[in-house]
Amino acid sequence: MGPDDSWAKMGRGDLSIHTYSDIQALFKDAFRVIDIIEHNTQGKTLLGKPKQWHIYAVVAQKVI
């Protein structure tokens, strides 16, 4: 998840928080990145509570 996600801002130590640059760096050596889509939008949880969603969708191919 991204740093703007409302859960990321709770200060929990058990979540993986990454910037767009972090995501690019994670994939740079062993993958050919085809697309990275960043979603940063206001929405709701399954319980109907307001939440800021900041997630990334990555399409990548493993370099062999």
mmCIF file as Biopython writes it, N, C-alpha, C and O atoms, coordinates in Angstrom:
data_model
#
loop_
_atom_site.group_PDB
_atom_site.id
_atom_site.type_symbol
_atom_site.label_atom_id
_atom_site.label_alt_id
_atom_site.label_comp_id
_atom_site.label_asym_id
_atom_site.label_entity_id
_atom_site.label_seq_id
_atom_site.pdbx_PDB_ins_code
_atom_site.Cartn_x
_atom_site.Cartn_y
_atom_site.Cartn_z
_atom_site.occupancy
_atom_site.B_iso_or_equiv
_atom_site.auth_seq_id
_atom_site.auth_asym_id
_atom_site.pdbx_PDB_model_num
ATOM 1   N N  . MET A ? 1  ? 0.838   -1.175  0.000   1.0 0.0 1  A 1 
ATOM 2   C CA . MET A ? 1  ? 0.000   0.000   0.000   1.0 0.0 1  A 1 
ATOM 3   C C  . MET A ? 1  ? 0.874   1.226   0.000   1.0 0.0 1  A 1 
ATOM 4   O O  . MET A ? 1  ? 2.045   1.163   0.375   1.0 0.0 1  A 1 
ATOM 5   N N  . GLY A ? 2  ? 0.311   2.344   -0.420  1.0 0.0 2  A 1 
ATOM 6   C CA . GLY A ? 2  ? 1.052   3.593   -0.493  1.0 0.0 2  A 1 
ATOM 7   C C  . GLY A ? 2  ? 0.953   4.405   0.789   1.0 0.0 2  A 1 
ATOM 8   O O  . GLY A ? 2  ? 0.122   4.119   1.651   1.0 0.0 2  A 1 
ATOM 9   N N  . PRO A ? 3  ? 1.799   5.415   0.912   1.0 0.0 3  A 1 
ATOM 10  C CA . PRO A ? 3  ? 1.857   6.209   2.130   1.0 0.0 3  A 1 
ATOM 11  C C  . PRO A ? 3  ? 0.607   7.048   2.409   1.0 0.0 3  A 1 
ATOM 12  O O  . PRO A ? 3  ? 0.407   7.492   3.539   1.0 0.0 3  A 1 
ATOM 13  N N  . ASP A ? 4  ? -0.230  7.269   1.405   1.0 0.0 4  A 1 
ATOM 14  C CA . ASP A ? 4  ? -1.451  8.059   1.621   1.0 0.0 4  A 1 
ATOM 15  C C  . ASP A ? 4  ? -2.619  7.214   2.126   1.0 0.0 4  A 1 
ATOM 16  O O  . ASP A ? 4  ? -3.662  7.760   2.487   1.0 0.0 4  A 1 
ATOM 17  N N  . ASP A ? 5  ? -2.461  5.896   2.157   1.0 0.0 5  A 1 
ATOM 18  C CA . ASP A ? 5  ? -3.526  5.011   2.640   1.0 0.0 5  A 1 
ATOM 19  C C  . ASP A ? 5  ? -3.800  5.297   4.118   1.0 0.0 5  A 1 
ATOM 20  O O  . ASP A ? 5  ? -2.866  5.453   4.904   1.0 0.0 5  A 1 
ATOM 21  N N  . SER A ? 6  ? -5.061  5.364   4.489   1.0 0.0 6  A 1 
ATOM 22  C CA . SER A ? 6  ? -5.400  5.709   5.872   1.0 0.0 6  A 1 
ATOM 23  C C  . SER A ? 6  ? -4.885  4.671   6.864   1.0 0.0 6  A 1 
ATOM 24  O O  . SER A ? 6  ? -4.599  5.016   8.010   1.0 0.0 6  A 1 
ATOM 25  N N  . TRP A ? 7  ? -4.761  3.415   6.456   1.0 0.0 7  A 1 
ATOM 26  C CA . TRP A ? 7  ? -4.200  2.403   7.355   1.0 0.0 7  A 1 
ATOM 27  C C  . TRP A ? 7  ? -2.697  2.617   7.530   1.0 0.0 7  A 1 
ATOM 28  O O  . TRP A ? 7  ? -2.155  2.346   8.601   1.0 0.0 7  A 1 
ATOM 29  N N  . ALA A ? 8  ? -2.020  3.101   6.485   1.0 0.0 8  A 1 
ATOM 30  C CA . ALA A ? 8  ? -0.579  3.372   6.575   1.0 0.0 8  A 1 
ATOM 31  C C  . ALA A ? 8  ? -0.299  4.479   7.581   1.0 0.0 8  A 1 
ATOM 32  O O  . ALA A ? 8  ? 0.741   4.478   8.240   1.0 0.0 8  A 1 
ATOM 33  N N  . LYS A ? 9  ? -1.219  5.413   7.699   1.0 0.0 9  A 1 
ATOM 34  C CA . LYS A ? 9  ? -1.039  6.554   8.594   1.0 0.0 9  A 1 
ATOM 35  C C  . LYS A ? 9  ? -1.342  6.219   10.055  1.0 0.0 9  A 1 
ATOM 36  O O  . LYS A ? 9  ? -1.182  7.069   10.931  1.0 0.0 9  A 1 
ATOM 37  N N  . MET A ? 10 ? -1.780  4.980   10.323  1.0 0.0 10 A 1 
ATOM 38  C CA . MET A ? 10 ? -2.090  4.570   11.695  1.0 0.0 10 A 1 
ATOM 39  C C  . MET A ? 10 ? -0.822  4.253   12.485  1.0 0.0 10 A 1 
ATOM 40  O O  . MET A ? 10 ? -0.878  4.130   13.709  1.0 0.0 10 A 1 
ATOM 41  N N  . GLY A ? 11 ? 0.316   4.119   11.808  1.0 0.0 11 A 1 
ATOM 42  C CA . GLY A ? 11 ? 1.562   3.862   12.499  1.0 0.0 11 A 1 
ATOM 43  C C  . GLY A ? 11 ? 1.765   2.423   12.939  1.0 0.0 11 A 1 
ATOM 44  O O  . GLY A ? 11 ? 2.599   2.150   13.802  1.0 0.0 11 A 1 
ATOM 45  N N  . ARG A ? 12 ? 1.010   1.498   12.354  1.0 0.0 12 A 1 
ATOM 46  C CA . ARG A ? 12 ? 1.196   0.083   12.678  1.0 0.0 12 A 1 
ATOM 47  C C  . ARG A ? 12 ? 2.518   -0.383  12.097  1.0 0.0 12 A 1 
ATOM 48  O O  . ARG A ? 12 ? 2.924   0.077   11.030  1.0 0.0 12 A 1 
ATOM 49  N N  . GLY A ? 13 ? 3.184   -1.277  12.776  1.0 0.0 13 A 1 
ATOM 50  C CA . GLY A ? 13 ? 4.457   -1.775  12.302  1.0 0.0 13 A 1 
ATOM 51  C C  . GLY A ? 13 ? 4.372   -3.032  11.470  1.0 0.0 13 A 1 
ATOM 52  O O  . GLY A ? 13 ? 5.401   -3.558  11.045  1.0 0.0 13 A 1 
ATOM 53  N N  . ASP A ? 14 ? 3.160   -3.532  11.225  1.0 0.0 14 A 1 
ATOM 54  C CA . ASP A ? 14 ? 3.012   -4.803  10.518  1.0 0.0 14 A 1 
ATOM 55  C C  . ASP A ? 14 ? 2.523   -4.654  9.079   1.0 0.0 14 A 1 
ATOM 56  O O  . ASP A ? 14 ? 2.051   -5.620  8.481   1.0 0.0 14 A 1 
ATOM 57  N N  . LEU A ? 15 ? 2.633   -3.450  8.522   1.0 0.0 15 A 1 
ATOM 58  C CA . LEU A ? 15 ? 2.201   -3.205  7.152   1.0 0.0 15 A 1 
ATOM 59  C C  . LEU A ? 15 ? 3.394   -2.826  6.283   1.0 0.0 15 A 1 
ATOM 60  O O  . LEU A ? 15 ? 4.351   -2.220  6.766   1.0 0.0 15 A 1 
ATOM 61  N N  . SER A ? 16 ? 3.338   -3.177  5.016   1.0 0.0 16 A 1 
ATOM 62  C CA . SER A ? 16 ? 4.388   -2.791  4.070   1.0 0.0 16 A 1 
ATOM 63  C C  . SER A ? 16 ? 3.927   -1.549  3.318   1.0 0.0 16 A 1 
ATOM 64  O O  . SER A ? 16 ? 2.989   -1.602  2.523   1.0 0.0 16 A 1 
ATOM 65  N N  . ILE A ? 17 ? 4.590   -0.444  3.576   1.0 0.0 17 A 1 
ATOM 66  C CA . ILE A ? 17 ? 4.233   0.835   2.965   1.0 0.0 17 A 1 
ATOM 67  C C  . ILE A ? 17 ? 5.309   1.193   1.941   1.0 0.0 17 A 1 
ATOM 68  O O  . ILE A ? 17 ? 6.498   1.189   2.262   1.0 0.0 17 A 1 
ATOM 69  N N  . HIS A ? 18 ? 4.897   1.502   0.712   1.0 0.0 18 A 1 
ATOM 70  C CA . HIS A ? 18 ? 5.848   1.798   -0.355  1.0 0.0 18 A 1 
ATOM 71  C C  . HIS A ? 18 ? 5.404   3.005   -1.168  1.0 0.0 18 A 1 
ATOM 72  O O  . HIS A ? 18 ? 4.217   3.186   -1.437  1.0 0.0 18 A 1 
ATOM 73  N N  . THR A ? 19 ? 6.370   3.825   -1.555  1.0 0.0 19 A 1 
ATOM 74  C CA . THR A ? 19 ? 6.106   4.901   -2.502  1.0 0.0 19 A 1 
ATOM 75  C C  . THR A ? 19 ? 6.156   4.320   -3.916  1.0 0.0 19 A 1 
ATOM 76  O O  . THR A ? 19 ? 6.531   3.162   -4.102  1.0 0.0 19 A 1 
ATOM 77  N N  . TYR A ? 20 ? 5.781   5.122   -4.902  1.0 0.0 20 A 1 
ATOM 78  C CA . TYR A ? 20 ? 5.850   4.686   -6.294  1.0 0.0 20 A 1 
ATOM 79  C C  . TYR A ? 20 ? 7.294   4.327   -6.652  1.0 0.0 20 A 1 
ATOM 80  O O  . TYR A ? 20 ? 7.540   3.326   -7.325  1.0 0.0 20 A 1 
ATOM 81  N N  . SER A ? 21 ? 8.238   5.141   -6.204  1.0 0.0 21 A 1 
ATOM 82  C CA . SER A ? 21 ? 9.664   4.875   -6.460  1.0 0.0 21 A 1 
ATOM 83  C C  . SER A ? 21 ? 10.113  3.568   -5.808  1.0 0.0 21 A 1 
ATOM 84  O O  . SER A ? 21 ? 10.901  2.821   -6.388  1.0 0.0 21 A 1 
ATOM 85  N N  . ASP A ? 22 ? 9.617   3.295   -4.611  1.0 0.0 22 A 1 
ATOM 86  C CA . ASP A ? 22 ? 9.930   2.033   -3.937  1.0 0.0 22 A 1 
ATOM 87  C C  . ASP A ? 22 ? 9.465   0.841   -4.771  1.0 0.0 22 A 1 
ATOM 88  O O  . ASP A ? 22 ? 10.184  -0.148  -4.913  1.0 0.0 22 A 1 
ATOM 89  N N  . ILE A ? 23 ? 8.262   0.946   -5.317  1.0 0.0 23 A 1 
ATOM 90  C CA . ILE A ? 23 ? 7.708   -0.139  -6.130  1.0 0.0 23 A 1 
ATOM 91  C C  . ILE A ? 23 ? 8.586   -0.373  -7.357  1.0 0.0 23 A 1 
ATOM 92  O O  . ILE A ? 23 ? 8.894   -1.517  -7.693  1.0 0.0 23 A 1 
ATOM 93  N N  . GLN A ? 24 ? 8.987   0.699   -8.020  1.0 0.0 24 A 1 
ATOM 94  C CA . GLN A ? 24 ? 9.857   0.565   -9.184  1.0 0.0 24 A 1 
ATOM 95  C C  . GLN A ? 24 ? 11.168  -0.116  -8.796  1.0 0.0 24 A 1 
ATOM 96  O O  . GLN A ? 24 ? 11.644  -0.994  -9.515  1.0 0.0 24 A 1 
ATOM 97  N N  . ALA A ? 25 ? 11.746  0.273   -7.685  1.0 0.0 25 A 1 
ATOM 98  C CA . ALA A ? 25 ? 13.018  -0.297  -7.231  1.0 0.0 25 A 1 
ATOM 99  C C  . ALA A ? 25 ? 12.886  -1.777  -6.869  1.0 0.0 25 A 1 
ATOM 100 O O  . ALA A ? 25 ? 13.809  -2.555  -7.109  1.0 0.0 25 A 1 
ATOM 101 N N  . LEU A ? 26 ? 11.745  -2.172  -6.291  1.0 0.0 26 A 1 
ATOM 102 C CA . LEU A ? 26 ? 11.535  -3.574  -5.919  1.0 0.0 26 A 1 
ATOM 103 C C  . LEU A ? 26 ? 11.557  -4.506  -7.134  1.0 0.0 26 A 1 
ATOM 104 O O  . LEU A ? 26 ? 11.972  -5.661  -7.033  1.0 0.0 26 A 1 
ATOM 105 N N  . PHE A ? 27 ? 11.110  -3.998  -8.272  1.0 0.0 27 A 1 
ATOM 106 C CA . PHE A ? 27 ? 10.986  -4.835  -9.465  1.0 0.0 27 A 1 
ATOM 107 C C  . PHE A ? 27 ? 12.123  -4.656  -10.464 1.0 0.0 27 A 1 
ATOM 108 O O  . PHE A ? 27 ? 12.197  -5.412  -11.433 1.0 0.0 27 A 1 
ATOM 109 N N  . LYS A ? 28 ? 13.006  -3.692  -10.265 1.0 0.0 28 A 1 
ATOM 110 C CA . LYS A ? 28 ? 13.937  -3.288  -11.329 1.0 0.0 28 A 1 
ATOM 111 C C  . LYS A ? 28 ? 14.941  -4.347  -11.762 1.0 0.0 28 A 1 
ATOM 112 O O  . LYS A ? 28 ? 15.271  -4.408  -12.946 1.0 0.0 28 A 1 
ATOM 113 N N  . ASP A ? 29 ? 15.434  -5.174  -10.868 1.0 0.0 29 A 1 
ATOM 114 C CA . ASP A ? 29 ? 16.503  -6.101  -11.236 1.0 0.0 29 A 1 
ATOM 115 C C  . ASP A ? 29 ? 16.020  -7.431  -11.800 1.0 0.0 29 A 1 
ATOM 116 O O  . ASP A ? 29 ? 16.624  -7.956  -12.736 1.0 0.0 29 A 1 
ATOM 117 N N  . ALA A ? 30 ? 14.967  -7.973  -11.262 1.0 0.0 30 A 1 
ATOM 118 C CA . ALA A ? 30 ? 14.559  -9.323  -11.645 1.0 0.0 30 A 1 
ATOM 119 C C  . ALA A ? 30 ? 13.301  -9.370  -12.514 1.0 0.0 30 A 1 
ATOM 120 O O  . ALA A ? 30 ? 12.869  -10.451 -12.914 1.0 0.0 30 A 1 
ATOM 121 N N  . PHE A ? 31 ? 12.712  -8.212  -12.807 1.0 0.0 31 A 1 
ATOM 122 C CA . PHE A ? 31 ? 11.467  -8.184  -13.569 1.0 0.0 31 A 1 
ATOM 123 C C  . PHE A ? 31 ? 11.509  -7.113  -14.652 1.0 0.0 31 A 1 
ATOM 124 O O  . PHE A ? 31 ? 12.192  -6.098  -14.517 1.0 0.0 31 A 1 
ATOM 125 N N  . ARG A ? 32 ? 10.769  -7.357  -15.724 1.0 0.0 32 A 1 
ATOM 126 C CA . ARG A ? 32 ? 10.509  -6.326  -16.721 1.0 0.0 32 A 1 
ATOM 127 C C  . ARG A ? 32 ? 9.118   -5.792  -16.401 1.0 0.0 32 A 1 
ATOM 128 O O  . ARG A ? 32 ? 8.124   -6.499  -16.565 1.0 0.0 32 A 1 
ATOM 129 N N  . VAL A ? 33 ? 9.049   -4.551  -15.949 1.0 0.0 33 A 1 
ATOM 130 C CA . VAL A ? 33 ? 7.769   -3.964  -15.566 1.0 0.0 33 A 1 
ATOM 131 C C  . VAL A ? 33 ? 7.016   -3.547  -16.824 1.0 0.0 33 A 1 
ATOM 132 O O  . VAL A ? 33 ? 7.519   -2.775  -17.640 1.0 0.0 33 A 1 
ATOM 133 N N  . ILE A ? 34 ? 5.825   -4.060  -16.962 1.0 0.0 34 A 1 
ATOM 134 C CA . ILE A ? 34 ? 4.974   -3.736  -18.107 1.0 0.0 34 A 1 
ATOM 135 C C  . ILE A ? 34 ? 4.098   -2.541  -17.771 1.0 0.0 34 A 1 
ATOM 136 O O  . ILE A ? 34 ? 3.907   -1.656  -18.605 1.0 0.0 34 A 1 
ATOM 137 N N  . ASP A ? 35 ? 3.562   -2.508  -16.552 1.0 0.0 35 A 1 
ATOM 138 C CA . ASP A ? 35 ? 2.698   -1.387  -16.154 1.0 0.0 35 A 1 
ATOM 139 C C  . ASP A ? 35 ? 2.606   -1.315  -14.632 1.0 0.0 35 A 1 
ATOM 140 O O  . ASP A ? 35 ? 2.568   -2.340  -13.950 1.0 0.0 35 A 1 
ATOM 141 N N  . ILE A ? 36 ? 2.571   -0.111  -14.121 1.0 0.0 36 A 1 
ATOM 142 C CA . ILE A ? 36 ? 2.277   0.131   -12.712 1.0 0.0 36 A 1 
ATOM 143 C C  . ILE A ? 36 ? 1.144   1.149   -12.673 1.0 0.0 36 A 1 
ATOM 144 O O  . ILE A ? 36 ? 1.265   2.253   -13.202 1.0 0.0 36 A 1 
ATOM 145 N N  . ILE A ? 37 ? 0.057   0.763   -12.046 1.0 0.0 37 A 1 
ATOM 146 C CA . ILE A ? 37 ? -1.089  1.665   -11.919 1.0 0.0 37 A 1 
ATOM 147 C C  . ILE A ? 37 ? -1.246  2.005   -10.449 1.0 0.0 37 A 1 
ATOM 148 O O  . ILE A ? 37 ? -1.319  1.117   -9.600  1.0 0.0 37 A 1 
ATOM 149 N N  . GLU A ? 38 ? -1.298  3.282   -10.156 1.0 0.0 38 A 1 
ATOM 150 C CA . GLU A ? 38 ? -1.449  3.753   -8.786  1.0 0.0 38 A 1 
ATOM 151 C C  . GLU A ? 38 ? -2.897  4.196   -8.564  1.0 0.0 38 A 1 
ATOM 152 O O  . GLU A ? 38 ? -3.425  5.021   -9.310  1.0 0.0 38 A 1 
ATOM 153 N N  . HIS A ? 39 ? -3.521  3.646   -7.543  1.0 0.0 39 A 1 
ATOM 154 C CA . HIS A ? 39 ? -4.881  4.021   -7.178  1.0 0.0 39 A 1 
ATOM 155 C C  . HIS A ? 39 ? -4.804  4.759   -5.839  1.0 0.0 39 A 1 
ATOM 156 O O  . HIS A ? 39 ? -4.339  4.201   -4.845  1.0 0.0 39 A 1 
ATOM 157 N N  . ASN A ? 40 ? -5.254  5.990   -5.818  1.0 0.0 40 A 1 
ATOM 158 C CA . ASN A ? 40 ? -5.246  6.793   -4.598  1.0 0.0 40 A 1 
ATOM 159 C C  . ASN A ? 40 ? -6.598  7.510   -4.538  1.0 0.0 40 A 1 
ATOM 160 O O  . ASN A ? 40 ? -6.772  8.580   -5.121  1.0 0.0 40 A 1 
ATOM 161 N N  . THR A ? 41 ? -7.541  6.911   -3.831  1.0 0.0 41 A 1 
ATOM 162 C CA . THR A ? 41 ? -8.908  7.422   -3.863  1.0 0.0 41 A 1 
ATOM 163 C C  . THR A ? 41 ? -9.628  7.209   -2.535  1.0 0.0 41 A 1 
ATOM 164 O O  . THR A ? 41 ? -9.283  6.310   -1.767  1.0 0.0 41 A 1 
ATOM 165 N N  . GLN A ? 42 ? -10.609 8.027   -2.280  1.0 0.0 42 A 1 
ATOM 166 C CA . GLN A ? 42 ? -11.451 7.892   -1.095  1.0 0.0 42 A 1 
ATOM 167 C C  . GLN A ? 42 ? -12.506 6.832   -1.372  1.0 0.0 42 A 1 
ATOM 168 O O  . GLN A ? 42 ? -13.093 6.792   -2.453  1.0 0.0 42 A 1 
ATOM 169 N N  . GLY A ? 43 ? -12.739 5.976   -0.383  1.0 0.0 43 A 1 
ATOM 170 C CA . GLY A ? 43 ? -13.742 4.933   -0.535  1.0 0.0 43 A 1 
ATOM 171 C C  . GLY A ? 43 ? -14.254 4.500   0.818   1.0 0.0 43 A 1 
ATOM 172 O O  . GLY A ? 43 ? -14.247 5.269   1.779   1.0 0.0 43 A 1 
ATOM 173 N N  . LYS A ? 44 ? -14.702 3.248   0.883   1.0 0.0 44 A 1 
ATOM 174 C CA . LYS A ? 44 ? -15.229 2.708   2.130   1.0 0.0 44 A 1 
ATOM 175 C C  . LYS A ? 44 ? -14.656 1.318   2.366   1.0 0.0 44 A 1 
ATOM 176 O O  . LYS A ? 44 ? -14.276 0.620   1.426   1.0 0.0 44 A 1 
ATOM 177 N N  . THR A ? 45 ? -14.600 0.927   3.638   1.0 0.0 45 A 1 
ATOM 178 C CA . THR A ? 45 ? -14.218 -0.435  3.997   1.0 0.0 45 A 1 
ATOM 179 C C  . THR A ? 45 ? -15.428 -1.342  3.812   1.0 0.0 45 A 1 
ATOM 180 O O  . THR A ? 45 ? -16.518 -0.876  3.478   1.0 0.0 45 A 1 
ATOM 181 N N  . LEU A ? 46 ? -15.229 -2.645  4.031   1.0 0.0 46 A 1 
ATOM 182 C CA . LEU A ? 46 ? -16.358 -3.573  3.946   1.0 0.0 46 A 1 
ATOM 183 C C  . LEU A ? 46 ? -17.418 -3.279  5.001   1.0 0.0 46 A 1 
ATOM 184 O O  . LEU A ? 46 ? -18.583 -3.644  4.841   1.0 0.0 46 A 1 
ATOM 185 N N  . LEU A ? 47 ? -17.006 -2.614  6.083   1.0 0.0 47 A 1 
ATOM 186 C CA . LEU A ? 47 ? -17.957 -2.249  7.134   1.0 0.0 47 A 1 
ATOM 187 C C  . LEU A ? 47 ? -18.633 -0.909  6.860   1.0 0.0 47 A 1 
ATOM 188 O O  . LEU A ? 47 ? -19.422 -0.439  7.680   1.0 0.0 47 A 1 
ATOM 189 N N  . GLY A ? 48 ? -18.335 -0.287  5.717   1.0 0.0 48 A 1 
ATOM 190 C CA . GLY A ? 48 ? -18.970 0.968   5.345   1.0 0.0 48 A 1 
ATOM 191 C C  . GLY A ? 48 ? -18.317 2.206   5.930   1.0 0.0 48 A 1 
ATOM 192 O O  . GLY A ? 48 ? -18.869 3.302   5.822   1.0 0.0 48 A 1 
ATOM 193 N N  . LYS A ? 49 ? -17.144 2.053   6.552   1.0 0.0 49 A 1 
ATOM 194 C CA . LYS A ? 49 ? -16.451 3.214   7.131   1.0 0.0 49 A 1 
ATOM 195 C C  . LYS A ? 49 ? -15.594 3.885   6.069   1.0 0.0 49 A 1 
ATOM 196 O O  . LYS A ? 49 ? -15.004 3.206   5.228   1.0 0.0 49 A 1 
ATOM 197 N N  . PRO A ? 50 ? -15.522 5.221   6.100   1.0 0.0 50 A 1 
ATOM 198 C CA . PRO A ? 50 ? -14.699 5.932   5.114   1.0 0.0 50 A 1 
ATOM 199 C C  . PRO A ? 50 ? -13.225 5.546   5.242   1.0 0.0 50 A 1 
ATOM 200 O O  . PRO A ? 50 ? -12.715 5.335   6.342   1.0 0.0 50 A 1 
ATOM 201 N N  . LYS A ? 51 ? -12.554 5.461   4.090   1.0 0.0 51 A 1 
ATOM 202 C CA . LYS A ? 51 ? -11.145 5.086   4.083   1.0 0.0 51 A 1 
ATOM 203 C C  . LYS A ? 51 ? -10.465 5.649   2.847   1.0 0.0 51 A 1 
ATOM 204 O O  . LYS A ? 51 ? -11.050 5.663   1.764   1.0 0.0 51 A 1 
ATOM 205 N N  . GLN A ? 52 ? -9.244  6.108   3.004   1.0 0.0 52 A 1 
ATOM 206 C CA . GLN A ? 52 ? -8.416  6.507   1.862   1.0 0.0 52 A 1 
ATOM 207 C C  . GLN A ? 52 ? -7.667  5.266   1.397   1.0 0.0 52 A 1 
ATOM 208 O O  . GLN A ? 52 ? -6.903  4.674   2.159   1.0 0.0 52 A 1 
ATOM 209 N N  . TRP A ? 53 ? -7.887  4.874   0.148   1.0 0.0 53 A 1 
ATOM 210 C CA . TRP A ? 53 ? -7.219  3.715   -0.432  1.0 0.0 53 A 1 
ATOM 211 C C  . TRP A ? 53 ? -6.054  4.204   -1.278  1.0 0.0 53 A 1 
ATOM 212 O O  . TRP A ? 53 ? -6.242  5.035   -2.167  1.0 0.0 53 A 1 
ATOM 213 N N  . HIS A ? 54 ? -4.865  3.706   -1.019  1.0 0.0 54 A 1 
ATOM 214 C CA . HIS A ? 54 ? -3.683  4.029   -1.821  1.0 0.0 54 A 1 
ATOM 215 C C  . HIS A ? 54 ? -2.956  2.716   -2.093  1.0 0.0 54 A 1 
ATOM 216 O O  . HIS A ? 54 ? -2.193  2.227   -1.260  1.0 0.0 54 A 1 
ATOM 217 N N  . ILE A ? 55 ? -3.205  2.160   -3.267  1.0 0.0 55 A 1 
ATOM 218 C CA . ILE A ? 55 ? -2.641  0.862   -3.625  1.0 0.0 55 A 1 
ATOM 219 C C  . ILE A ? 55 ? -2.027  0.932   -5.021  1.0 0.0 55 A 1 
ATOM 220 O O  . ILE A ? 55 ? -2.282  1.860   -5.788  1.0 0.0 55 A 1 
ATOM 221 N N  . TYR A ? 56 ? -1.214  -0.071  -5.324  1.0 0.0 56 A 1 
ATOM 222 C CA . TYR A ? 56 ? -0.575  -0.183  -6.629  1.0 0.0 56 A 1 
ATOM 223 C C  . TYR A ? 56 ? -0.951  -1.521  -7.256  1.0 0.0 56 A 1 
ATOM 224 O O  . TYR A ? 56 ? -1.020  -2.541  -6.572  1.0 0.0 56 A 1 
ATOM 225 N N  . ALA A ? 57 ? -1.189  -1.505  -8.549  1.0 0.0 57 A 1 
ATOM 226 C CA . ALA A ? 57 ? -1.376  -2.734  -9.325  1.0 0.0 57 A 1 
ATOM 227 C C  . ALA A ? 57 ? -0.176  -2.830  -10.257 1.0 0.0 57 A 1 
ATOM 228 O O  . ALA A ? 57 ? 0.101   -1.904  -11.020 1.0 0.0 57 A 1 
ATOM 229 N N  . VAL A ? 58 ? 0.533   -3.950  -10.194 1.0 0.0 58 A 1 
ATOM 230 C CA . VAL A ? 58 ? 1.755   -4.111  -10.991 1.0 0.0 58 A 1 
ATOM 231 C C  . VAL A ? 58 ? 1.612   -5.310  -11.914 1.0 0.0 58 A 1 
ATOM 232 O O  . VAL A ? 58 ? 1.216   -6.399  -11.497 1.0 0.0 58 A 1 
ATOM 233 N N  . VAL A ? 59 ? 1.944   -5.080  -13.176 1.0 0.0 59 A 1 
ATOM 234 C CA . VAL A ? 59 ? 2.040   -6.162  -14.149 1.0 0.0 59 A 1 
ATOM 235 C C  . VAL A ? 59 ? 3.517   -6.230  -14.532 1.0 0.0 59 A 1 
ATOM 236 O O  . VAL A ? 59 ? 4.073   -5.270  -15.065 1.0 0.0 59 A 1 
ATOM 237 N N  . ALA A ? 60 ? 4.150   -7.379  -14.255 1.0 0.0 60 A 1 
ATOM 238 C CA . ALA A ? 60 ? 5.575   -7.521  -14.517 1.0 0.0 60 A 1 
ATOM 239 C C  . ALA A ? 60 ? 5.881   -8.935  -14.986 1.0 0.0 60 A 1 
ATOM 240 O O  . ALA A ? 60 ? 5.166   -9.885  -14.669 1.0 0.0 60 A 1 
ATOM 241 N N  . GLN A ? 61 ? 6.952   -9.047  -15.742 1.0 0.0 61 A 1 
ATOM 242 C CA . GLN A ? 61 ? 7.393   -10.346 -16.250 1.0 0.0 61 A 1 
ATOM 243 C C  . GLN A ? 61 ? 8.765   -10.654 -15.664 1.0 0.0 61 A 1 
ATOM 244 O O  . GLN A ? 61 ? 9.678   -9.832  -15.742 1.0 0.0 61 A 1 
ATOM 245 N N  . LYS A ? 62 ? 8.909   -11.832 -15.080 1.0 0.0 62 A 1 
ATOM 246 C CA . LYS A ? 62 ? 10.173  -12.270 -14.508 1.0 0.0 62 A 1 
ATOM 247 C C  . LYS A ? 62 ? 11.217  -12.402 -15.598 1.0 0.0 62 A 1 
ATOM 248 O O  . LYS A ? 62 ? 10.965  -13.025 -16.630 1.0 0.0 62 A 1 
ATOM 249 N N  . VAL A ? 63 ? 12.393  -11.817 -15.378 1.0 0.0 63 A 1 
ATOM 250 C CA . VAL A ? 63 ? 13.488  -11.930 -16.324 1.0 0.0 63 A 1 
ATOM 251 C C  . VAL A ? 63 ? 14.222  -13.226 -16.022 1.0 0.0 63 A 1 
ATOM 252 O O  . VAL A ? 63 ? 14.651  -13.473 -14.895 1.0 0.0 63 A 1 
ATOM 253 N N  . ILE A ? 64 ? 14.357  -14.045 -17.056 1.0 0.0 64 A 1 
ATOM 254 C CA . ILE A ? 64 ? 15.028  -15.344 -16.868 1.0 0.0 64 A 1 
ATOM 255 C C  . ILE A ? 64 ? 16.431  -15.279 -17.459 1.0 0.0 64 A 1 
ATOM 256 O O  . ILE A ? 64 ? 17.169  -16.264 -17.409 1.0 0.0 64 A 1 
#
